[in-house]
């Protein structure tokens, strides 16, 4: 059995960094974009939170269930993500629920000594289901970097950007 203690700790720290960023944003920040057709800060955050349910829908549908609203369907007829049209201030709940579902899905696969489902043959973390958690950390980090660039370009002062950089302390605990 693989000891996932460090990975779990890193995954929880990633969640704390996401919380730190969400708590630092103003209502105006959610609408910032590059004014060249790129995503807004809000779109990056929705994509980050939705990443979890999107992958879980493919990997472990029972674990995606709590993240879905079965009364609403998307264009493919699948249940809609619960937070698909929530106010931006409610995205923290989407991250929390998505992280919990991801951890539960990985642990269930490991406990049952099975791989994730792979219905579309996209690759489903075949060497170890825990790689899904690593992928989530890397994916979130990528988009947080894009968000930081949007905030800087959107007029945040050097002092404000320095305050946002304080999230690095979470990784150095």
Short mmCIF file of C-alpha atoms in Angstrom, two decimals:
data_model
loop_
_atom_site.label_atom_id
_atom_site.label_comp_id
_atom_site.label_asym_id
_atom_site.label_seq_id
_atom_site.Cartn_x
_atom_site.Cartn_y
_atom_site.Cartn_z
CA UNK A 1 0.00 0.00 0.00
CA UNK A 2 1.24 3.45 -0.89
CA UNK A 3 1.65 6.00 1.89
CA UNK A 4 -0.21 9.04 0.65
CA UNK A 5 0.30 11.19 3.74
CA UNK A 6 2.50 13.77 2.03
CA UNK A 7 0.30 13.90 -1.07
CA UNK A 8 -2.82 14.37 1.05
CA UNK A 9 -1.11 17.16 2.98
CA UNK A 10 -0.08 18.82 -0.27
CA UNK A 11 -3.59 18.46 -1.65
CA UNK A 12 -5.04 20.09 1.48
CA UNK A 13 -2.49 22.91 1.23
CA UNK A 14 -3.52 23.41 -2.38
CA UNK A 15 -7.09 23.86 -1.13
CA UNK A 16 -5.92 26.39 1.43
CA UNK A 17 -4.09 28.34 -1.29
CA UNK A 18 -7.30 28.37 -3.35
CA UNK A 19 -9.20 29.65 -0.28
CA UNK A 20 -6.56 32.31 0.31
CA UNK A 21 -6.95 33.55 -3.26
CA UNK A 22 -10.75 33.46 -3.19
CA UNK A 23 -10.82 35.43 0.07
CA UNK A 24 -8.48 38.07 -1.35
CA UNK A 25 -10.56 38.79 -4.46
CA UNK A 26 -12.95 41.72 -4.70
CA UNK A 27 -16.18 41.62 -6.68
CA UNK A 28 -14.48 43.67 -9.39
CA UNK A 29 -11.57 41.22 -9.62
CA UNK A 30 -13.83 38.41 -10.86
CA UNK A 31 -14.49 40.34 -14.07
CA UNK A 32 -10.86 41.10 -14.92
CA UNK A 33 -9.66 39.76 -18.26
CA UNK A 34 -6.86 40.40 -20.72
CA UNK A 35 -9.34 42.30 -22.96
CA UNK A 36 -8.18 40.13 -25.85
CA UNK A 37 -10.72 37.34 -25.63
CA UNK A 38 -9.08 35.45 -22.77
CA UNK A 39 -10.86 34.13 -19.73
CA UNK A 40 -11.88 36.30 -16.82
CA UNK A 41 -10.68 35.59 -13.30
CA UNK A 42 -14.12 34.12 -12.61
CA UNK A 43 -13.89 31.82 -15.64
CA UNK A 44 -10.50 30.51 -14.50
CA UNK A 45 -11.91 29.80 -11.03
CA UNK A 46 -15.01 28.07 -12.42
CA UNK A 47 -12.82 25.99 -14.68
CA UNK A 48 -10.55 25.03 -11.77
CA UNK A 49 -13.45 23.98 -9.55
CA UNK A 50 -15.28 22.29 -12.43
CA UNK A 51 -12.15 20.31 -13.33
CA UNK A 52 -12.80 18.06 -10.35
CA UNK A 53 -16.35 17.12 -11.26
CA UNK A 54 -15.49 16.80 -14.95
CA UNK A 55 -12.79 14.24 -14.26
CA UNK A 56 -14.77 12.47 -11.55
CA UNK A 57 -17.69 12.08 -13.96
CA UNK A 58 -15.30 10.04 -16.12
CA UNK A 59 -13.30 8.32 -13.37
CA UNK A 60 -15.77 7.52 -10.61
CA UNK A 61 -19.37 8.58 -11.16
CA UNK A 62 -20.53 7.68 -7.65
CA UNK A 63 -18.03 10.21 -6.29
CA UNK A 64 -19.14 12.85 -8.80
CA UNK A 65 -22.74 12.50 -7.60
CA UNK A 66 -22.57 14.97 -4.68
CA UNK A 67 -21.23 17.61 -7.09
CA UNK A 68 -24.13 17.30 -9.51
CA UNK A 69 -27.70 18.53 -9.70
CA UNK A 70 -29.63 15.63 -11.28
CA UNK A 71 -32.65 17.89 -11.86
CA UNK A 72 -30.69 19.92 -14.42
CA UNK A 73 -29.01 18.53 -17.51
CA UNK A 74 -26.15 19.83 -19.64
CA UNK A 75 -26.07 19.83 -23.45
CA UNK A 76 -25.12 16.13 -23.48
CA UNK A 77 -28.02 15.19 -21.19
CA UNK A 78 -25.72 14.57 -18.21
CA UNK A 79 -26.46 16.02 -14.77
CA UNK A 80 -25.33 19.62 -14.44
CA UNK A 81 -22.59 20.69 -12.02
CA UNK A 82 -24.27 22.18 -8.90
CA UNK A 83 -22.26 25.40 -9.11
CA UNK A 84 -22.54 26.00 -12.86
CA UNK A 85 -24.29 29.34 -12.42
CA UNK A 86 -23.65 30.26 -8.79
CA UNK A 87 -22.44 33.72 -7.80
CA UNK A 88 -18.62 33.86 -7.77
CA UNK A 89 -18.60 34.23 -4.01
CA UNK A 90 -20.02 30.71 -3.69
CA UNK A 91 -17.19 29.02 -5.57
CA UNK A 92 -15.36 28.25 -2.32
CA UNK A 93 -18.06 25.67 -1.57
CA UNK A 94 -17.50 24.12 -5.01
CA UNK A 95 -13.78 23.77 -4.33
CA UNK A 96 -14.39 22.26 -0.89
CA UNK A 97 -16.91 19.71 -2.17
CA UNK A 98 -14.79 18.89 -5.21
CA UNK A 99 -11.68 18.33 -3.13
CA UNK A 100 -13.55 16.04 -0.75
CA UNK A 101 -15.00 14.05 -3.65
CA UNK A 102 -11.58 13.74 -5.30
CA UNK A 103 -9.97 12.48 -2.09
CA UNK A 104 -12.80 10.01 -1.52
CA UNK A 105 -12.62 8.70 -5.09
CA UNK A 106 -8.87 8.15 -4.91
CA UNK A 107 -9.08 6.45 -1.52
CA UNK A 108 -11.91 4.17 -2.66
CA UNK A 109 -9.96 3.08 -5.74
CA UNK A 110 -6.87 2.40 -3.65
CA UNK A 111 -8.82 0.56 -0.94
CA UNK A 112 -10.44 -1.63 -3.59
CA UNK A 113 -7.13 -2.11 -5.42
CA UNK A 114 -8.65 -1.01 -8.71
CA UNK A 115 -7.99 1.51 -11.39
CA UNK A 116 -10.39 4.30 -12.20
CA UNK A 117 -12.98 3.89 -14.91
CA UNK A 118 -11.76 5.07 -18.31
CA UNK A 119 -14.85 5.09 -20.55
CA UNK A 120 -13.34 7.35 -23.22
CA UNK A 121 -9.88 5.76 -23.15
CA UNK A 122 -8.29 9.14 -22.31
CA UNK A 123 -5.99 7.72 -19.70
CA UNK A 124 -7.26 7.47 -16.17
CA UNK A 125 -4.15 7.61 -13.98
CA UNK A 126 -3.44 3.96 -14.70
CA UNK A 127 -0.20 3.76 -12.70
CA UNK A 128 -1.90 5.04 -9.51
CA UNK A 129 -5.25 6.78 -8.93
CA UNK A 130 -3.48 9.22 -6.59
CA UNK A 131 -1.98 10.91 -9.64
CA UNK A 132 -5.40 12.55 -10.04
CA UNK A 133 -4.66 14.53 -6.87
CA UNK A 134 -1.26 15.57 -8.24
CA UNK A 135 -2.84 16.57 -11.54
CA UNK A 136 -5.36 18.71 -9.67
CA UNK A 137 -2.60 20.52 -7.75
CA UNK A 138 -0.66 21.23 -10.95
CA UNK A 139 -3.81 22.28 -12.82
CA UNK A 140 -4.87 24.67 -10.06
CA UNK A 141 -1.36 26.14 -9.87
CA UNK A 142 -1.34 26.80 -13.60
CA UNK A 143 -4.61 28.71 -13.45
CA UNK A 144 -3.68 30.58 -10.26
CA UNK A 145 -0.65 31.87 -12.14
CA UNK A 146 -2.91 33.11 -14.93
CA UNK A 147 -5.19 34.75 -12.36
CA UNK A 148 -2.22 36.49 -10.74
CA UNK A 149 -1.20 37.86 -14.14
CA UNK A 150 -4.74 39.16 -14.72
CA UNK A 151 -4.79 40.83 -11.32
CA UNK A 152 -1.42 42.48 -11.98
CA UNK A 153 -2.47 43.66 -15.43
CA UNK A 154 -5.83 44.75 -14.01
CA UNK A 155 -4.21 47.41 -11.91
CA UNK A 156 -3.41 45.82 -8.57
CA UNK A 157 -0.62 47.69 -6.86
CA UNK A 158 2.75 46.17 -6.05
CA UNK A 159 1.71 46.09 -2.39
CA UNK A 160 -1.53 44.25 -3.22
CA UNK A 161 0.36 41.73 -5.32
CA UNK A 162 2.89 41.24 -2.51
CA UNK A 163 0.00 40.52 -0.13
CA UNK A 164 -1.31 37.89 -2.56
CA UNK A 165 2.14 36.34 -2.71
CA UNK A 166 1.79 35.58 0.99
CA UNK A 167 0.04 32.37 -0.07
CA UNK A 168 3.52 30.91 -0.53
CA UNK A 169 3.80 30.71 3.26
CA UNK A 170 1.23 27.91 3.16
CA UNK A 171 3.59 25.76 1.09
CA UNK A 172 6.54 26.49 3.42
CA UNK A 173 4.91 25.42 6.72
#
